Amino acid sequence: MRKKFMRFPEGKTKVVTLSYDDCIEEDELLIKLMEKYKIKGTFNLIPGWFAQEGTTYPEGENYRLLTASAAKNLYSHPLVEVANHGFEHKYMNTLTTWEMAEEMQKCREALETMFGRIVKGMAYPYGWYDETLKSVLAMSGVTYSRTVESTLAFDFPDDWLKWHPTCHHDYPQLSELTKQFVDMKVTEWPKMFYLWGHTFEFEDNDNWWVIEDFMKTVSEREDIWYATNGEIYDYVKAYENLDISADGKRIVNPAKFPVWVEIDGDCHMIEDELVI
């Protein structure tokens, strides 16, 4: 039997992604760092929390919400994906099933109207979820959702509506975990480093160096793909949807983008069809 493993674009064996929540002014500095190090990420927004135009904050206030116009300008960026964080970031465990669906749908509609793109990702408000909420998301067109439960590992989720991150950026051993990731040699299934947090925490703790050190360590690596949460989801699903003949010698890719596959040690790009 042939040994076959998914590979990312250009045969890369690892992927790095970020996920940051709410819709706050400090996100601008994070996006500037993403530009500097060519890192991509997903920002989970709360349309019902956008600040009124002209809002001012007292000196020392680090939780400064963006206005709708500022949010549209900031997150309309090629390195950024926008995702659902609830229209008003409600405690989902206090809502009826119908209210859960309304909260999700209003958020999707608001973000899709604002950014002119389909919004299919999410991060759970306050990290809470259950099977009922997952079912609501699936029926509402949400295809993946991030939890706040760290794995301290680099694996892909078995359930995309229960996508656990590697860790929060405040994890005390972040630098050691990052070094472990970049140094590891991947010979079989690819690996992923998924970092999450809130940018106001960097202001609260006066430690912007934490995220810059992380980006500096993982950036410009030949074996790492830098992607948004949604790009990772789409790519893995495209790999899973490859049509493979019974003898394994013919592979057809129905996706709208190329998929890379390593077969018996050789990496192949499949645009439409591969015959071995």
Short mmCIF file of C-alpha atoms in Angstrom, two decimals:
data_model
loop_
_atom_site.label_atom_id
_atom_site.label_comp_id
_atom_site.label_asym_id
_atom_site.label_seq_id
_atom_site.Cartn_x
_atom_site.Cartn_y
_atom_site.Cartn_z
CA MET A 1 0.00 0.00 0.00
CA ARG A 2 1.28 3.44 -0.91
CA LYS A 3 2.12 5.87 1.88
CA LYS A 4 0.08 9.02 1.27
CA PHE A 5 0.09 12.21 3.37
CA MET A 6 -1.46 15.64 2.96
CA ARG A 7 0.97 18.45 2.28
CA PHE A 8 0.32 22.16 2.28
CA PRO A 9 1.06 24.49 -0.67
CA GLU A 10 4.52 23.91 -2.17
CA GLY A 11 4.81 20.70 -0.16
CA LYS A 12 5.06 22.39 3.24
CA THR A 13 4.56 20.13 6.26
CA LYS A 14 3.46 22.65 8.91
CA VAL A 15 1.03 25.54 9.26
CA VAL A 16 0.79 28.51 11.65
CA THR A 17 -2.39 30.45 12.32
CA LEU A 18 -3.62 33.11 14.76
CA SER A 19 -7.07 33.74 16.26
CA TYR A 20 -7.86 36.99 18.11
CA ASP A 21 -11.16 37.99 19.65
CA ASP A 22 -13.52 40.97 19.98
CA CYS A 23 -12.89 44.11 17.87
CA ILE A 24 -10.50 46.38 19.72
CA GLU A 25 -8.08 49.12 18.77
CA GLU A 26 -4.98 47.15 19.74
CA ASP A 27 -5.72 44.75 16.86
CA GLU A 28 -4.17 47.38 14.58
CA LEU A 29 -0.74 46.87 16.13
CA LEU A 30 -1.09 43.10 15.86
CA ILE A 31 -1.92 43.40 12.16
CA LYS A 32 1.16 45.59 11.66
CA LEU A 33 3.25 42.82 13.20
CA MET A 34 1.49 40.30 10.95
CA GLU A 35 2.52 42.44 7.97
CA LYS A 36 6.11 42.61 9.20
CA TYR A 37 6.42 38.84 9.62
CA LYS A 38 3.94 37.77 6.90
CA ILE A 39 1.69 35.87 9.31
CA LYS A 40 -2.04 35.38 8.72
CA GLY A 41 -4.85 35.26 11.24
CA THR A 42 -8.56 35.26 11.97
CA PHE A 43 -10.30 38.01 13.94
CA ASN A 44 -13.55 37.09 15.64
CA LEU A 45 -15.76 40.18 15.72
CA ILE A 46 -18.82 41.33 17.69
CA PRO A 47 -20.88 43.71 15.50
CA GLY A 48 -23.24 44.63 18.34
CA TRP A 49 -20.29 45.94 20.34
CA PHE A 50 -18.86 48.37 17.78
CA ALA A 51 -18.29 51.73 19.42
CA GLN A 52 -20.25 54.80 18.42
CA GLU A 53 -18.46 57.22 16.11
CA GLY A 54 -16.63 59.81 18.16
CA THR A 55 -16.26 57.58 21.24
CA THR A 56 -13.34 58.54 23.46
CA TYR A 57 -11.82 56.48 26.26
CA PRO A 58 -10.23 57.61 29.52
CA GLU A 59 -6.44 57.52 29.76
CA GLY A 60 -5.24 54.07 30.74
CA GLU A 61 -8.28 52.20 29.36
CA ASN A 62 -6.91 49.28 27.33
CA TYR A 63 -10.21 47.73 26.22
CA ARG A 64 -11.07 50.20 23.45
CA LEU A 65 -13.67 48.95 21.01
CA LEU A 66 -13.46 49.93 17.35
CA THR A 67 -16.20 51.78 15.52
CA ALA A 68 -17.83 50.01 12.58
CA SER A 69 -16.03 52.21 10.05
CA ALA A 70 -12.66 51.65 11.72
CA ALA A 71 -13.30 47.91 11.87
CA LYS A 72 -14.14 47.76 8.18
CA ASN A 73 -10.93 49.60 7.28
CA LEU A 74 -8.74 47.56 9.63
CA TYR A 75 -9.95 44.04 8.88
CA SER A 76 -10.30 44.49 5.11
CA HIS A 77 -6.75 43.20 4.82
CA PRO A 78 -5.26 40.35 2.76
CA LEU A 79 -3.71 38.73 5.85
CA VAL A 80 -7.01 38.78 7.77
CA GLU A 81 -10.10 36.60 7.89
CA VAL A 82 -13.13 37.86 9.83
CA ALA A 83 -15.25 35.41 11.79
CA ASN A 84 -18.27 35.22 14.05
CA HIS A 85 -18.06 35.89 17.81
CA GLY A 86 -21.78 36.40 18.36
CA PHE A 87 -23.69 39.55 17.52
CA GLU A 88 -23.55 40.70 21.15
CA HIS A 89 -21.17 38.10 22.66
CA LYS A 90 -23.96 36.68 24.81
CA TYR A 91 -23.65 33.86 27.32
CA MET A 92 -24.94 31.09 25.07
CA ASN A 93 -25.85 28.83 28.00
CA THR A 94 -28.53 31.36 28.99
CA LEU A 95 -30.26 31.31 25.57
CA THR A 96 -32.92 29.16 24.03
CA THR A 97 -32.04 27.24 20.87
CA TRP A 98 -33.91 29.83 18.79
CA GLU A 99 -32.03 32.69 20.51
CA MET A 100 -28.69 30.96 19.85
CA ALA A 101 -29.55 30.72 16.16
CA GLU A 102 -30.62 34.38 16.05
CA GLU A 103 -27.39 35.52 17.73
CA MET A 104 -25.28 33.58 15.21
CA GLN A 105 -27.30 34.58 12.16
CA LYS A 106 -27.36 38.30 13.02
CA CYS A 107 -23.58 38.25 13.43
CA ARG A 108 -23.01 36.45 10.13
CA GLU A 109 -25.33 38.79 8.26
CA ALA A 110 -23.76 41.92 9.75
CA LEU A 111 -20.20 40.83 8.97
CA GLU A 112 -21.04 39.58 5.48
CA THR A 113 -22.74 42.89 4.68
CA MET A 114 -19.80 44.86 6.07
CA PHE A 115 -17.00 42.91 4.37
CA GLY A 116 -18.69 41.53 1.26
CA ARG A 117 -17.55 37.96 1.86
CA ILE A 118 -19.03 34.76 3.25
CA VAL A 119 -18.34 34.32 6.97
CA LYS A 120 -18.27 30.67 7.99
CA GLY A 121 -15.93 30.62 11.00
CA MET A 122 -16.43 31.40 14.65
CA ALA A 123 -14.94 31.51 18.16
CA TYR A 124 -17.27 30.61 21.03
CA PRO A 125 -18.21 33.63 23.20
CA TYR A 126 -16.70 33.06 26.67
CA GLY A 127 -15.52 29.67 25.38
CA TRP A 128 -18.83 27.96 26.20
CA TYR A 129 -20.41 25.38 23.90
CA ASP A 130 -22.44 22.18 24.01
CA GLU A 131 -23.92 19.75 21.51
CA THR A 132 -27.04 21.88 21.06
CA LEU A 133 -25.03 24.96 20.16
CA LYS A 134 -22.84 22.93 17.80
CA SER A 135 -25.98 21.70 16.03
CA VAL A 136 -27.25 25.28 15.74
CA LEU A 137 -23.94 26.36 14.21
CA ALA A 138 -23.98 23.55 11.68
CA MET A 139 -27.51 24.50 10.60
CA SER A 140 -26.50 28.18 10.45
CA GLY A 141 -23.67 27.60 7.98
CA VAL A 142 -20.80 27.83 10.48
CA THR A 143 -18.19 25.24 9.48
CA TYR A 144 -15.60 25.64 12.24
CA SER A 145 -15.47 27.17 15.72
CA ARG A 146 -12.60 27.71 18.13
CA THR A 147 -12.72 26.83 21.80
CA VAL A 148 -10.45 28.15 24.59
CA GLU A 149 -9.17 24.69 25.56
CA SER A 150 -5.43 24.43 24.93
CA THR A 151 -4.01 21.16 23.62
CA LEU A 152 -0.32 22.11 23.91
CA ALA A 153 -0.03 19.96 20.79
CA PHE A 154 0.06 20.47 17.03
CA ASP A 155 -2.73 18.23 15.76
CA PHE A 156 -5.80 18.94 13.65
CA PRO A 157 -9.30 18.69 15.14
CA ASP A 158 -11.44 15.58 14.81
CA ASP A 159 -14.44 17.89 15.11
CA TRP A 160 -14.09 21.29 13.40
CA LEU A 161 -16.88 22.72 15.59
CA LYS A 162 -14.67 21.89 18.56
CA TRP A 163 -11.37 23.24 17.27
CA HIS A 164 -9.02 23.44 20.25
CA PRO A 165 -6.05 25.81 19.86
CA THR A 166 -2.48 24.88 20.67
CA CYS A 167 -2.37 27.52 23.42
CA HIS A 168 -3.09 31.09 24.50
CA HIS A 169 -0.25 33.57 24.03
CA ASP A 170 0.06 33.87 27.83
CA TYR A 171 1.08 30.19 28.16
CA PRO A 172 4.24 30.39 30.34
CA GLN A 173 6.22 27.96 28.17
CA LEU A 174 5.20 29.51 24.85
CA SER A 175 8.78 30.03 23.67
CA GLU A 176 9.74 26.42 24.43
CA LEU A 177 6.61 25.10 22.71
CA THR A 178 7.29 27.30 19.69
CA LYS A 179 10.87 26.05 19.41
CA GLN A 180 9.63 22.47 19.64
CA PHE A 181 7.28 23.17 16.73
CA VAL A 182 9.81 24.81 14.42
CA ASP A 183 12.50 22.21 15.15
CA MET A 184 10.35 19.13 14.61
CA LYS A 185 10.80 17.12 11.44
CA VAL A 186 7.50 16.03 9.94
CA THR A 187 7.51 12.82 7.93
CA GLU A 188 3.85 11.82 8.12
CA TRP A 189 0.72 13.90 8.87
CA PRO A 190 1.30 17.69 8.89
CA LYS A 191 1.39 19.73 12.10
CA MET A 192 -0.25 23.02 13.12
CA PHE A 193 0.52 25.74 15.67
CA TYR A 194 -2.70 27.59 16.55
CA LEU A 195 -2.25 30.62 18.85
CA TRP A 196 -5.11 32.69 20.25
CA GLY A 197 -5.82 35.58 22.59
CA HIS A 198 -7.00 39.20 22.87
CA THR A 199 -4.73 42.09 21.97
CA PHE A 200 -5.76 44.22 24.96
CA GLU A 201 -3.95 41.61 27.08
CA PHE A 202 -0.63 42.79 25.62
CA GLU A 203 -1.42 46.30 26.85
CA ASP A 204 -2.57 45.04 30.26
CA ASN A 205 0.60 43.02 30.74
CA ASP A 206 3.00 45.33 28.88
CA ASN A 207 4.31 42.34 26.91
CA TRP A 208 3.92 42.93 23.19
CA TRP A 209 7.32 41.29 22.92
CA VAL A 210 5.63 37.91 23.52
CA ILE A 211 3.75 37.92 20.22
CA GLU A 212 6.62 39.51 18.31
CA ASP A 213 9.04 36.86 19.57
CA PHE A 214 6.57 34.18 18.52
CA MET A 215 6.21 35.65 15.03
CA LYS A 216 9.94 36.13 14.67
CA THR A 217 10.55 32.48 15.58
CA VAL A 218 7.98 30.97 13.21
CA SER A 219 8.36 33.38 10.27
CA GLU A 220 10.21 32.81 6.99
CA ARG A 221 10.40 29.02 7.42
CA GLU A 222 10.53 26.98 4.24
CA ASP A 223 8.45 24.17 5.76
CA ILE A 224 5.67 26.40 7.22
CA TRP A 225 2.51 27.66 5.52
CA TYR A 226 0.97 30.82 7.02
CA ALA A 227 -2.82 30.71 6.78
CA THR A 228 -6.07 31.94 8.29
CA ASN A 229 -8.31 29.53 10.18
CA GLY A 230 -10.66 29.38 7.21
CA GLU A 231 -7.89 28.67 4.70
CA ILE A 232 -6.76 25.72 6.82
CA TYR A 233 -10.30 24.35 7.05
CA ASP A 234 -10.85 24.71 3.29
CA TYR A 235 -7.54 23.09 2.44
CA VAL A 236 -7.99 20.06 4.71
CA LYS A 237 -11.51 19.54 3.36
CA ALA A 238 -10.19 19.75 -0.21
CA TYR A 239 -7.65 17.04 0.60
CA GLU A 240 -10.33 14.88 2.17
CA ASN A 241 -12.52 15.33 -0.92
CA LEU A 242 -9.91 14.06 -3.40
CA ASP A 243 -11.32 11.24 -5.53
CA ILE A 244 -8.90 8.31 -5.58
CA SER A 245 -9.14 5.25 -7.80
CA ALA A 246 -9.24 1.76 -6.30
CA ASP A 247 -5.61 1.06 -7.26
CA GLY A 248 -4.48 4.48 -5.93
CA LYS A 249 -2.91 5.46 -9.26
CA ARG A 250 -5.41 8.13 -10.27
CA ILE A 251 -6.36 11.11 -8.08
CA VAL A 252 -8.89 13.75 -9.10
CA ASN A 253 -9.13 17.11 -7.32
CA PRO A 254 -12.62 18.69 -7.53
CA ALA A 255 -11.54 21.79 -5.56
CA LYS A 256 -10.98 25.21 -7.13
CA PHE A 257 -7.35 25.31 -5.97
CA PRO A 258 -4.35 22.93 -6.09
CA VAL A 259 -3.78 20.36 -3.36
CA TRP A 260 -0.36 18.85 -2.56
CA VAL A 261 0.04 15.19 -1.66
CA GLU A 262 3.15 13.25 -0.69
CA ILE A 263 3.07 9.71 -2.06
CA ASP A 264 5.85 7.27 -1.18
CA GLY A 265 8.19 10.15 -0.40
CA ASP A 266 7.48 12.19 -3.56
CA CYS A 267 5.39 15.37 -3.37
CA HIS A 268 2.81 16.04 -6.09
CA MET A 269 0.70 19.11 -6.82
CA ILE A 270 -2.78 18.10 -7.98
CA GLU A 271 -4.61 20.83 -9.86
CA ASP A 272 -7.17 18.69 -11.69
CA GLU A 273 -5.94 15.11 -11.98
CA LEU A 274 -2.83 13.12 -11.15
CA VAL A 275 -1.98 9.78 -12.75
CA ILE A 276 0.93 7.90 -11.22
#
